[in-house]
Amino acid sequence: MRLSSILWIALLIWVLEVLFVAVLVRDDWLIANIDEENSQQQSYFGARTAQYLSDEADSTFDNVFVATGIRDLSYRLFVPTREETDNTHYMQGIGEPAFRRIYQTLVTFWTAVYQVVIRAHTIGLWAPFMLLILVPSVVDGLSMRAVKKATHTPTKVVRNRYGVYLVLLGLYVILLSLFSPFPVGPVTYFAIMAGISLTISMILANLHKTA
């Protein structure tokens, strides 16, 4: 399968996931997920760090989507006011149930976006710790490559190629997890990013010697 086809399929899966969450998942389900993840964060990071993540997510969401008017604009574009509905005959009766559904879909979508913001801050919380794994992994990979080059040990190009695939897959799983309609434990991101770091070591160790 061509790389372009794989990228289009990956994009389609992500878009379908977002649409599934916005259209078919209830708002209270996502709120329950947020509460569950907050409880897990308190158990793992402690109450103070969990509160810090919640406050940072609130601030980011308000600054990016509320203060800029993006969220309110989405409601104005797709959901008419009561006055607009009363002044337009075709909206009465048939139109109102449809607009109520659209309104609920938008509420669910913005709840999902808030959930994404919280999860993104969780990833950011892990970032400094991941450097403690990534930097030694890069050094180890380059050192192994230098040893293979000095001893004329053949590199395994297949490991290099599939290592790149694994890194891309790990990043894609993180992207999918951001909109996941199910709770994502805080350790999940650490495990994925740690696996990516170790895979990068393997990629560097098996780079072509002339590179």
XYZ file of N, CA, C and O in Angstrom:
844
model
N 0.839 -1.193 0.000
C 0.000 0.000 0.000
C 0.884 1.257 0.000
O 1.861 1.339 0.734
N 0.538 2.231 -0.811
C 1.330 3.448 -0.917
C 1.199 4.284 0.347
O 0.188 4.261 1.047
N 2.258 5.071 0.626
C 2.275 5.900 1.824
C 1.134 6.905 1.817
O 0.505 7.151 2.856
N 0.842 7.473 0.669
C -0.243 8.456 0.584
C -1.582 7.827 0.958
O -2.415 8.458 1.624
N -1.787 6.580 0.543
C -3.033 5.879 0.881
C -3.134 5.650 2.382
O -4.203 5.816 2.986
N -2.012 5.271 2.991
C -1.998 5.043 4.436
C -2.324 6.337 5.178
O -3.094 6.341 6.152
N -1.748 7.445 4.719
C -1.998 8.731 5.370
C -3.463 9.136 5.247
O -4.059 9.647 6.206
N -4.053 8.901 4.070
C -5.461 9.238 3.884
C -6.352 8.374 4.769
O -7.338 8.858 5.346
N -6.023 7.096 4.888
C -6.804 6.197 5.754
C -6.685 6.620 7.214
O -7.673 6.640 7.958
N -5.449 6.968 7.622
C -5.236 7.412 9.000
C -6.028 8.690 9.281
O -6.657 8.817 10.346
N -6.022 9.614 8.327
C -6.786 10.855 8.494
C -8.279 10.575 8.559
O -8.999 11.159 9.382
N -8.751 9.650 7.720
C -10.170 9.306 7.695
C -10.597 8.695 9.027
O -11.671 9.025 9.558
N -9.769 7.810 9.581
C -10.088 7.195 10.871
C -10.199 8.251 11.960
O -11.116 8.223 12.790
N -9.262 9.209 11.940
C -9.301 10.262 12.960
C -10.549 11.134 12.809
O -11.207 11.459 13.808
N -10.891 11.504 11.570
C -12.084 12.320 11.338
C -13.338 11.573 11.775
O -14.238 12.146 12.408
N -13.413 10.280 11.454
C -14.564 9.479 11.866
C -14.661 9.384 13.380
O -15.769 9.378 13.941
N -13.522 9.312 14.049
C -13.535 9.270 15.507
C -14.115 10.564 16.069
O -14.955 10.538 16.972
N -13.657 11.708 15.528
C -14.157 12.996 15.994
C -15.662 13.104 15.749
O -16.415 13.546 16.624
N -16.123 12.689 14.572
C -17.550 12.742 14.261
C -18.342 11.802 15.153
O -19.452 12.131 15.600
N -17.787 10.634 15.421
C -18.460 9.669 16.301
C -18.660 10.262 17.684
O -19.744 10.156 18.272
N -17.611 10.894 18.213
C -17.703 11.489 19.548
C -18.721 12.619 19.560
O -19.561 12.718 20.463
N -18.679 13.486 18.535
C -19.557 14.654 18.505
C -21.025 14.288 18.288
O -21.918 14.905 18.874
N -21.267 13.267 17.469
C -22.647 12.968 17.059
C -23.290 11.882 17.926
O -24.466 11.985 18.288
N -22.541 10.846 18.267
C -23.143 9.678 18.902
C -22.894 9.558 20.404
O -23.588 8.809 21.082
N -21.897 10.270 20.910
C -21.578 10.170 22.335
C -22.298 11.268 23.099
O -22.342 12.421 22.656
N -22.857 10.924 24.233
C -23.587 11.900 25.038
C -22.621 12.783 25.821
O -21.528 12.359 26.209
N -23.057 13.995 26.073
C -22.236 14.958 26.800
C -21.933 14.475 28.215
O -20.804 14.609 28.700
N -22.923 13.901 28.892
C -22.702 13.446 30.264
C -21.720 12.275 30.325
O -21.041 12.068 31.336
N -21.628 11.503 29.237
C -20.642 10.420 29.173
C -19.232 11.008 29.193
O -18.350 10.511 29.917
N -19.006 12.048 28.416
C -17.685 12.685 28.381
C -17.362 13.342 29.716
O -16.209 13.298 30.173
N -18.356 13.952 30.337
C -18.129 14.568 31.648
C -17.739 13.501 32.673
O -16.835 13.720 33.508
N -18.380 12.339 32.594
C -18.018 11.233 33.491
C -16.581 10.774 33.222
O -15.838 10.450 34.156
N -16.172 10.768 31.940
C -14.786 10.418 31.595
C -13.801 11.423 32.191
O -12.750 11.042 32.723
N -14.137 12.708 32.075
C -13.267 13.750 32.622
C -13.116 13.581 34.136
O -12.011 13.690 34.682
N -14.222 13.301 34.805
C -14.174 13.089 36.258
C -13.340 11.857 36.611
O -12.571 11.872 37.577
N -13.488 10.789 35.817
C -12.726 9.573 36.062
C -11.236 9.812 35.861
O -10.404 9.358 36.665
N -10.871 10.514 34.796
C -9.460 10.808 34.546
C -8.892 11.718 35.631
O -7.737 11.558 36.031
N -9.701 12.667 36.101
C -9.248 13.540 37.185
C -8.999 12.738 38.456
O -8.024 12.986 39.186
N -9.861 11.755 38.700
C -9.679 10.885 39.868
C -8.390 10.073 39.741
O -7.635 9.924 40.718
N -8.113 9.558 38.530
C -6.880 8.813 38.310
C -5.654 9.704 38.459
O -4.619 9.277 38.997
N -5.760 10.948 38.008
C -4.647 11.879 38.152
C -4.374 12.188 39.614
O -3.213 12.285 40.033
N -5.436 12.317 40.404
C -5.248 12.549 41.831
C -4.570 11.366 42.493
O -3.699 11.551 43.358
N -4.942 10.164 42.066
C -4.345 8.965 42.656
C -2.883 8.817 42.262
O -2.064 8.339 43.057
N -2.533 9.227 41.035
C -1.180 9.007 40.528
C -0.262 10.199 40.797
O 0.864 10.035 41.274
N -0.736 11.411 40.503
C 0.106 12.604 40.648
C -0.048 13.286 42.000
O 0.831 14.039 42.413
N -1.192 13.059 42.642
C -1.506 13.795 43.857
C -2.535 14.873 43.588
O -2.693 15.336 42.452
N -3.243 15.287 44.642
C -4.337 16.245 44.492
C -3.842 17.592 43.963
O -4.508 18.234 43.140
N -2.665 18.044 44.411
C -2.179 19.355 43.991
C -1.872 19.386 42.496
O -2.257 20.328 41.798
N -1.188 18.355 41.993
C -0.852 18.313 40.569
C -2.108 18.149 39.716
O -2.227 18.760 38.651
N -3.046 17.320 40.185
C -4.300 17.141 39.449
C -5.070 18.459 39.359
O -5.635 18.786 38.312
N -5.072 19.228 40.449
C -5.742 20.522 40.435
C -5.018 21.491 39.511
O -5.652 22.294 38.807
N -3.688 21.401 39.482
C -2.902 22.246 38.575
C -3.261 21.956 37.114
O -3.449 22.884 36.315
N -3.368 20.674 36.760
C -3.743 20.300 35.403
C -5.128 20.824 35.063
O -5.362 21.345 33.957
N -6.053 20.700 35.991
C -7.419 21.177 35.761
C -7.447 22.689 35.577
O -8.121 23.206 34.668
N -6.705 23.415 36.410
C -6.676 24.880 36.297
C -6.039 25.322 34.982
O -6.524 26.263 34.328
N -4.952 24.656 34.585
C -4.287 25.001 33.336
C -5.195 24.714 32.134
O -5.235 25.492 31.171
N -5.917 23.596 32.192
C -6.840 23.254 31.107
C -7.966 24.281 31.020
O -8.346 24.709 29.922
N -8.501 24.679 32.177
C -9.550 25.702 32.195
C -9.043 27.007 31.575
O -9.739 27.638 30.766
N -7.836 27.404 31.976
C -7.269 28.663 31.474
C -7.041 28.608 29.961
O -7.385 29.543 29.236
N -6.480 27.487 29.486
C -6.220 27.344 28.054
C -7.517 27.346 27.256
O -7.626 28.032 26.229
N -8.496 26.587 27.719
C -9.779 26.506 27.007
C -10.450 27.874 26.960
O -10.967 28.294 25.907
N -10.449 28.580 28.093
C -11.084 29.901 28.136
C -10.369 30.895 27.221
O -11.016 31.670 26.499
N -9.033 30.874 27.257
C -8.266 31.837 26.460
C -8.359 31.574 24.962
O -8.408 32.506 24.159
N -8.371 30.296 24.580
C -8.326 29.943 23.159
C -9.718 29.908 22.528
O -9.913 30.380 21.405
N -10.701 29.378 23.258
C -12.006 29.137 22.636
C -13.134 30.031 23.146
O -14.085 30.304 22.408
N -13.057 30.463 24.405
C -14.145 31.265 24.965
C -13.879 32.759 24.778
O -14.704 33.482 24.210
N -12.718 33.218 25.244
C -12.399 34.651 25.153
C -12.338 35.135 23.704
O -12.691 36.280 23.408
N -11.916 34.268 22.796
C -11.836 34.646 21.379
C -13.192 34.609 20.686
O -13.318 35.071 19.545
N -14.196 34.036 21.351
C -15.532 33.985 20.774
C -15.758 32.832 19.813
O -16.830 32.740 19.182
N -14.785 31.912 19.694
C -14.922 30.801 18.742
C -16.082 29.890 19.133
O -16.899 29.503 18.288
N -16.183 29.554 20.425
C -17.263 28.662 20.857
C -18.625 29.301 20.633
O -19.553 28.661 20.088
N -18.780 30.564 21.057
C -20.068 31.235 20.877
C -20.418 31.397 19.405
O -21.595 31.311 19.015
N -19.405 31.633 18.576
C -19.653 31.782 17.138
C -20.212 30.495 16.547
O -21.103 30.545 15.683
N -19.714 29.352 17.008
C -20.211 28.078 16.479
C -21.690 27.902 16.784
O -22.447 27.382 15.958
N -22.138 28.360 17.960
C -23.555 28.278 18.300
C -24.383 29.246 17.452
O -25.486 28.903 16.994
N -23.857 30.451 17.251
C -24.606 31.428 16.455
C -24.738 31.004 15.002
O -25.750 31.295 14.350
N -23.725 30.326 14.483
C -23.755 29.904 13.084
C -24.754 28.788 12.833
O -25.408 28.749 11.791
N -24.859 27.859 13.769
C -25.638 26.643 13.512
C -26.945 26.561 14.290
O -27.809 25.742 13.949
N -27.094 27.374 15.325
C -28.314 27.293 16.138
C -28.972 28.669 16.172
O -28.405 29.617 16.720
N -30.147 28.814 15.575
C -30.825 30.114 15.566
C -31.361 30.468 16.946
O -31.622 29.594 17.774
N -31.532 31.754 17.196
C -32.121 32.203 18.453
C -33.630 31.960 18.425
O -34.220 31.667 17.379
N -34.276 32.122 19.586
C -35.725 31.955 19.661
C -36.437 32.965 18.753
O -37.412 32.634 18.092
N -35.923 34.181 18.696
C -36.532 35.205 17.845
C -36.429 34.831 16.371
O -37.399 34.992 15.610
N -35.279 34.310 15.954
C -35.103 33.898 14.561
C -36.017 32.735 14.220
O -36.571 32.660 13.112
N -36.195 31.840 15.162
C -37.082 30.692 14.927
C -38.534 31.137 14.782
O -39.263 30.660 13.911
N -38.961 32.051 15.640
C -40.349 32.529 15.594
C -40.647 33.306 14.314
O -41.779 33.292 13.821
N -39.631 33.977 13.777
C -39.845 34.791 12.574
C -39.730 33.992 11.283
O -39.976 34.529 10.207
N -39.331 32.724 11.386
C -39.175 31.885 10.195
C -40.108 30.695 10.329
O -39.918 29.841 11.196
N -41.115 30.613 9.479
C -42.169 29.610 9.632
C -41.642 28.184 9.461
O -42.067 27.275 10.172
N -40.686 27.958 8.523
C -40.273 26.576 8.275
C -39.465 26.002 9.434
O -39.291 24.782 9.535
N -38.950 26.883 10.313
C -38.193 26.392 11.459
C -39.107 25.892 12.564
O -38.688 25.142 13.439
N -40.342 26.327 12.543
C -41.267 25.942 13.585
C -41.765 24.518 13.342
O -42.110 24.142 12.245
N -41.806 23.748 14.397
C -42.283 22.376 14.289
C -41.206 21.429 13.811
O -40.672 20.623 14.568
N -40.871 21.514 12.501
C -39.886 20.591 11.933
C -38.467 21.026 12.279
O -37.618 20.219 12.622
N -38.213 22.328 12.191
C -36.854 22.810 12.382
C -36.358 22.730 13.809
O -35.183 22.455 14.059
N -37.227 22.961 14.779
C -36.790 23.037 16.170
C -36.141 21.750 16.673
O -35.091 21.811 17.328
N -36.722 20.566 16.431
C -36.033 19.347 16.893
C -34.644 19.181 16.275
O -33.706 18.734 16.950
N -34.523 19.563 15.004
C -33.219 19.444 14.344
C -32.201 20.375 14.988
O -31.046 19.994 15.222
N -32.623 21.612 15.296
C -31.701 22.560 15.898
C -31.367 22.185 17.339
O -30.267 22.474 17.810
N -32.302 21.546 18.034
C -31.978 21.057 19.378
C -30.909 19.987 19.303
O -30.000 19.926 20.136
N -31.007 19.134 18.271
C -30.000 18.091 18.079
C -28.644 18.701 17.729
O -27.607 18.260 18.230
N -28.667 19.716 16.881
C -27.413 20.387 16.519
C -26.795 21.044 17.748
O -25.578 20.978 17.959
N -27.641 21.665 18.560
C -27.133 22.313 19.774
C -26.477 21.288 20.697
O -25.385 21.523 21.228
N -27.126 20.144 20.879
C -26.566 19.103 21.746
C -25.260 18.564 21.176
O -24.314 18.265 21.916
N -25.191 18.447 19.844
C -23.955 17.990 19.201
C -22.817 18.972 19.451
O -21.680 18.562 19.733
N -23.106 20.255 19.376
C -22.085 21.270 19.633
C -21.637 21.243 21.098
O -20.448 21.396 21.394
N -22.587 21.042 22.004
C -22.230 20.937 23.424
C -21.280 19.759 23.643
O -20.259 19.877 24.340
N -21.606 18.627 23.027
C -20.751 17.446 23.152
C -19.381 17.704 22.533
O -18.351 17.321 23.090
N -19.369 18.355 21.365
C -18.100 18.639 20.690
C -17.194 19.498 21.563
O -16.006 19.208 21.717
N -17.737 20.553 22.151
C -16.906 21.437 22.965
C -16.486 20.778 24.270
O -15.398 21.082 24.802
N -17.305 19.874 24.780
C -16.874 19.091 25.938
C -15.706 18.193 25.561
O -14.744 18.033 26.321
N -15.779 17.617 24.350
C -14.678 16.782 23.857
C -13.412 17.610 23.664
O -12.298 17.150 23.957
N -13.577 18.836 23.156
C -12.412 19.712 22.977
C -11.778 20.028 24.329
O -10.545 20.027 24.467
N -12.595 20.280 25.333
C -12.072 20.525 26.680
C -11.317 19.300 27.189
O -10.262 19.423 27.820
N -11.853 18.130 26.902
C -11.181 16.887 27.297
C -9.826 16.754 26.597
O -8.846 16.315 27.200
N -9.774 17.152 25.330
C -8.515 17.136 24.583
C -7.494 18.064 25.243
O -6.313 17.724 25.373
N -7.949 19.234 25.668
C -7.050 20.200 26.298
C -6.466 19.620 27.585
O -5.264 19.748 27.850
N -7.304 18.967 28.386
C -6.813 18.350 29.625
C -5.766 17.285 29.305
O -4.694 17.223 29.937
N -6.050 16.443 28.318
C -5.113 15.376 27.959
C -3.824 15.942 27.385
O -2.740 15.396 27.621
N -3.917 17.030 26.632
C -2.712 17.657 26.098
C -1.836 18.193 27.229
O -0.604 18.074 27.178
N -2.454 18.746 28.252
C -1.680 19.223 29.408
C -1.074 18.054 30.178
O 0.013 18.192 30.755
N -1.751 16.924 30.188
C -1.177 15.739 30.821
C 0.079 15.301 30.084
O 1.092 14.948 30.709
N 0.023 15.325 28.756
C 1.211 15.004 27.954
C 2.325 16.002 28.245
O 3.498 15.624 28.401
N 1.961 17.279 28.335
C 2.956 18.292 28.636
C 3.602 18.101 29.997
O 4.787 18.387 30.187
N 2.807 17.585 30.945
C 3.359 17.310 32.271
C 4.431 16.229 32.222
O 5.411 16.265 32.972
N 4.244 15.267 31.322
C 5.205 14.174 31.195
C 6.441 14.573 30.391
O 7.477 13.902 30.478
N 6.351 15.644 29.607
C 7.426 15.987 28.663
C 8.812 16.103 29.301
O 9.781 15.524 28.778
N 8.976 16.816 30.427
C 10.327 16.899 31.013
C 10.885 15.538 31.420
O 12.095 15.292 31.285
N 10.010 14.662 31.906
C 10.467 13.339 32.306
C 10.849 12.496 31.086
O 11.754 11.663 31.144
N 10.139 12.750 29.972
C 10.449 11.992 28.766
C 11.816 12.357 28.210
O 12.486 11.540 27.589
N 12.251 13.598 28.445
C 13.587 13.988 27.996
C 14.657 13.166 28.695
O 15.719 12.895 28.124
N 14.367 12.755 29.926
C 15.319 11.931 30.675
C 15.480 10.550 30.042
O 16.482 9.863 30.286
N 14.482 10.137 29.260
C 14.582 8.862 28.540
C 15.041 9.093 27.109
O 15.875 8.339 26.582
N 14.537 10.146 26.480
C 14.846 10.399 25.074
C 16.327 10.707 24.858
O 16.954 10.150 23.940
N 16.888 11.595 25.671
C 18.289 11.990 25.473
C 19.230 10.798 25.601
O 20.078 10.568 24.713
N 19.146 9.988 26.669
C 20.018 8.805 26.726
C 19.765 7.826 25.580
O 20.704 7.159 25.117
N 18.501 7.733 25.121
C 18.194 6.825 24.007
C 18.889 7.283 22.732
O 19.433 6.473 21.980
N 18.888 8.606 22.484
C 19.559 9.143 21.303
C 21.063 8.911 21.399
O 21.712 8.474 20.435
N 21.628 9.186 22.569
C 23.063 8.980 22.764
C 23.425 7.511 22.593
O 24.427 7.168 21.943
N 22.607 6.636 23.158
C 22.862 5.195 23.049
C 22.780 4.736 21.600
O 23.623 3.956 21.135
N 21.780 5.205 20.874
C 21.639 4.819 19.478
C 22.810 5.276 18.622
O 23.342 4.505 17.805
N 23.231 6.519 18.820
C 24.374 7.032 18.055
C 25.663 6.311 18.440
O 26.531 6.073 17.583
N 25.799 5.962 19.716
C 26.996 5.234 20.155
C 27.049 3.845 19.527
O 28.112 3.398 19.050
N 25.908 3.153 19.509
C 25.855 1.828 18.894
C 26.152 1.917 17.396
O 26.838 1.054 16.837
N 25.661 2.986 16.736
C 25.939 3.153 15.310
C 27.430 3.371 15.085
O 28.029 2.824 14.136
N 28.053 4.180 15.966
C 29.495 4.425 15.832
C 30.300 3.143 16.029
O 31.288 2.892 15.318
N 29.879 2.307 16.981
C 30.565 1.033 17.217
C 30.433 0.125 16.006
O 31.406 -0.513 15.567
N 29.219 0.037 15.449
C 29.010 -0.806 14.265
C 29.829 -0.306 13.084
O 30.361 -1.105 12.302
N 29.942 1.014 12.973
C 30.721 1.575 11.874
C 32.200 1.270 12.038
O 32.897 0.948 11.069
N 32.687 1.337 13.293
C 34.106 1.086 13.556
C 34.462 -0.387 13.413
O 35.570 -0.736 12.975
N 33.544 -1.261 13.773
C 33.807 -2.705 13.718
C 33.293 -3.346 12.437
O 33.358 -4.572 12.295
N 32.776 -2.518 11.531
C 32.246 -3.007 10.252
C 31.110 -4.028 10.446
O 30.968 -4.960 9.664
N 30.349 -3.815 11.511
C 29.187 -4.669 11.750
C 28.031 -4.180 10.884
O 27.708 -2.976 10.885
N 27.403 -5.069 10.141
C 26.315 -4.626 9.249
C 25.105 -4.114 10.043
O 24.749 -4.672 11.089
N 24.524 -3.054 9.555
C 23.300 -2.530 10.179
C 22.084 -3.239 9.598
O 22.116 -3.730 8.469
N 21.034 -3.309 10.375
C 19.807 -3.979 9.938
C 18.816 -2.901 9.502
O 18.114 -2.304 10.323
N 18.800 -2.682 8.198
C 17.954 -1.625 7.638
C 16.483 -1.889 7.912
O 15.685 -0.962 8.076
N 16.105 -3.160 7.999
C 14.699 -3.501 8.261
C 14.266 -2.952 9.613
O 13.162 -2.422 9.764
N 15.143 -3.064 10.610
C 14.817 -2.512 11.929
C 14.649 -0.999 11.854
O 13.786 -0.424 12.517
N 15.471 -0.364 11.056
C 15.366 1.080 10.891
C 14.011 1.455 10.304
O 13.328 2.348 10.799
N 13.627 0.765 9.248
C 12.373 1.067 8.553
C 11.165 0.838 9.463
O 10.301 1.704 9.605
N 11.129 -0.338 10.100
C 9.982 -0.645 10.951
C 9.998 0.166 12.235
O 8.952 0.389 12.853
N 11.202 0.600 12.638
C 11.275 1.489 13.786
C 10.584 2.817 13.502
O 9.871 3.360 14.350
N 10.798 3.350 12.303
C 10.116 4.585 11.904
C 8.604 4.378 11.893
O 7.839 5.240 12.353
N 8.162 3.229 11.393
C 6.728 2.930 11.390
C 6.168 2.898 12.807
O 5.057 3.393 13.072
N 6.938 2.310 13.736
C 6.475 2.218 15.121
C 6.373 3.598 15.767
O 5.436 3.870 16.518
N 7.343 4.468 15.470
C 7.297 5.827 16.011
C 6.065 6.560 15.496
O 5.332 7.211 16.260
N 5.822 6.466 14.190
C 4.649 7.117 13.608
C 3.359 6.529 14.176
O 2.391 7.266 14.439
N 3.345 5.216 14.384
C 2.162 4.573 14.961
C 1.934 5.064 16.384
O 0.788 5.330 16.781
N 3.009 5.185 17.157
C 2.869 5.681 18.521
C 2.312 7.089 18.562
O 1.417 7.407 19.363
N 2.817 7.965 17.683
C 2.306 9.331 17.620
C 0.837 9.353 17.190
O 0.033 10.156 17.686
N 0.483 8.448 16.278
C -0.902 8.384 15.804
C -1.836 7.888 16.906
O -2.961 8.394 17.047
N -1.366 6.949 17.702
C -2.172 6.458 18.829
C -2.411 7.581 19.836
O -3.509 7.718 20.393
N -1.385 8.398 20.073
C -1.560 9.548 20.962
C -2.624 10.487 20.396
O -3.488 10.990 21.131
N -2.576 10.739 19.087
C -3.574 11.607 18.449
C -4.976 11.038 18.624
O -5.914 11.768 18.971
N -5.132 9.744 18.397
C -6.446 9.120 18.556
C -6.909 9.164 20.009
O -8.099 9.348 20.288
N -5.972 8.996 20.933
C -6.346 8.962 22.348
C -6.864 10.311 22.835
O -7.631 10.374 23.798
N -6.450 11.388 22.178
C -6.902 12.707 22.613
C -8.415 12.839 22.513
O -9.062 13.481 23.349
N -9.012 12.242 21.483
C -10.464 12.307 21.294
C -11.165 11.010 21.711
O -12.330 10.821 21.385
N -10.448 10.149 22.405
C -11.041 8.875 22.792
C -12.283 9.087 23.659
O -12.247 9.876 24.616
N -13.393 8.394 23.358
C -14.598 8.538 24.181
C -14.533 7.726 25.471
O -15.506 7.654 26.209
N -13.390 7.131 25.735
C -13.193 6.347 26.945
C -12.074 6.961 27.781
O -11.189 7.636 27.240
N -12.078 6.743 29.097
C -11.025 7.320 29.941
C -9.641 6.832 29.531
O -9.455 5.666 29.190
N -8.686 7.743 29.538
C -7.296 7.415 29.218
C -6.463 7.682 30.467
O -6.383 8.824 30.933
N -5.851 6.632 31.006
C -5.060 6.774 32.218
C -3.836 7.651 31.992
O -3.282 7.684 30.887
N -3.383 8.376 33.005
C -2.240 9.281 32.843
C -0.947 8.555 32.498
O -0.062 9.131 31.872
N -0.825 7.277 32.881
C 0.399 6.526 32.596
C 0.451 6.098 31.129
O 1.526 5.784 30.608
N -0.698 6.098 30.467
C -0.748 5.669 29.071
C 0.193 6.488 28.203
O 0.948 5.950 27.387
N 0.167 7.801 28.365
C 1.013 8.664 27.548
C 2.492 8.448 27.851
O 3.327 8.461 26.945
N 2.810 8.243 29.120
C 4.206 7.978 29.477
C 4.696 6.689 28.822
O 5.804 6.638 28.284
N 3.857 5.654 28.855
C 4.252 4.364 28.276
C 4.483 4.493 26.771
O 5.471 3.960 26.234
N 3.582 5.200 26.081
C 3.729 5.358 24.628
C 4.975 6.166 24.295
O 5.763 5.785 23.414
N 5.171 7.278 25.000
C 6.320 8.133 24.704
C 7.640 7.457 25.077
O 8.664 7.648 24.410
N 7.628 6.643 26.142
C 8.832 5.887 26.493
C 9.155 4.875 25.406
O 10.324 4.696 25.022
N 8.116 4.204 24.882
C 8.326 3.260 23.779
C 8.869 3.950 22.540
O 9.747 3.414 21.851
N 8.370 5.167 22.259
C 8.875 5.930 21.117
C 10.352 6.269 21.307
O 11.160 6.146 20.376
N 10.714 6.677 22.510
C 12.105 7.042 22.790
C 13.041 5.852 22.593
O 14.109 5.979 21.979
N 12.638 4.688 23.088
C 13.475 3.495 22.940
C 13.550 3.060 21.476
O 14.592 2.557 21.026
N 12.468 3.251 20.750
C 12.474 2.903 19.326
C 13.400 3.819 18.544
O 14.072 3.392 17.595
N 13.447 5.088 18.932
C 14.368 6.026 18.280
C 15.810 5.565 18.452
O 16.636 5.701 17.535
N 16.128 5.006 19.613
C 17.479 4.466 19.828
C 17.785 3.372 18.815
O 18.880 3.329 18.235
N 16.807 2.486 18.578
C 17.002 1.413 17.609
C 17.154 1.969 16.191
O 17.974 1.486 15.410
N 16.381 3.003 15.876
C 16.471 3.610 14.540
C 17.861 4.187 14.308
O 18.489 3.953 13.270
N 18.354 4.937 15.274
C 19.668 5.564 15.132
C 20.785 4.523 15.071
O 21.764 4.696 14.330
N 20.634 3.449 15.810
C 21.659 2.411 15.824
C 21.757 1.687 14.499
O 22.807 1.130 14.150
N 20.660 1.708 13.733
C 20.631 0.984 12.474
C 20.565 1.898 11.251
O 20.165 1.477 10.171
N 20.973 3.158 11.439
C 21.095 4.045 10.297
C 22.183 3.531 9.358
O 23.146 2.908 9.788
N 22.000 3.819 8.068
C 23.022 3.399 7.107
C 24.347 4.054 7.453
O 24.421 5.236 7.808
N 25.410 3.298 7.386
C 26.711 3.785 7.852
C 27.210 4.995 7.094
O 27.993 5.779 7.597
N 26.797 5.149 5.868
C 27.268 6.289 5.070
C 26.459 7.535 5.366
O 26.766 8.592 4.815
N 25.390 7.380 6.176
C 24.536 8.543 6.450
C 25.256 9.536 7.357
O 26.111 9.158 8.124
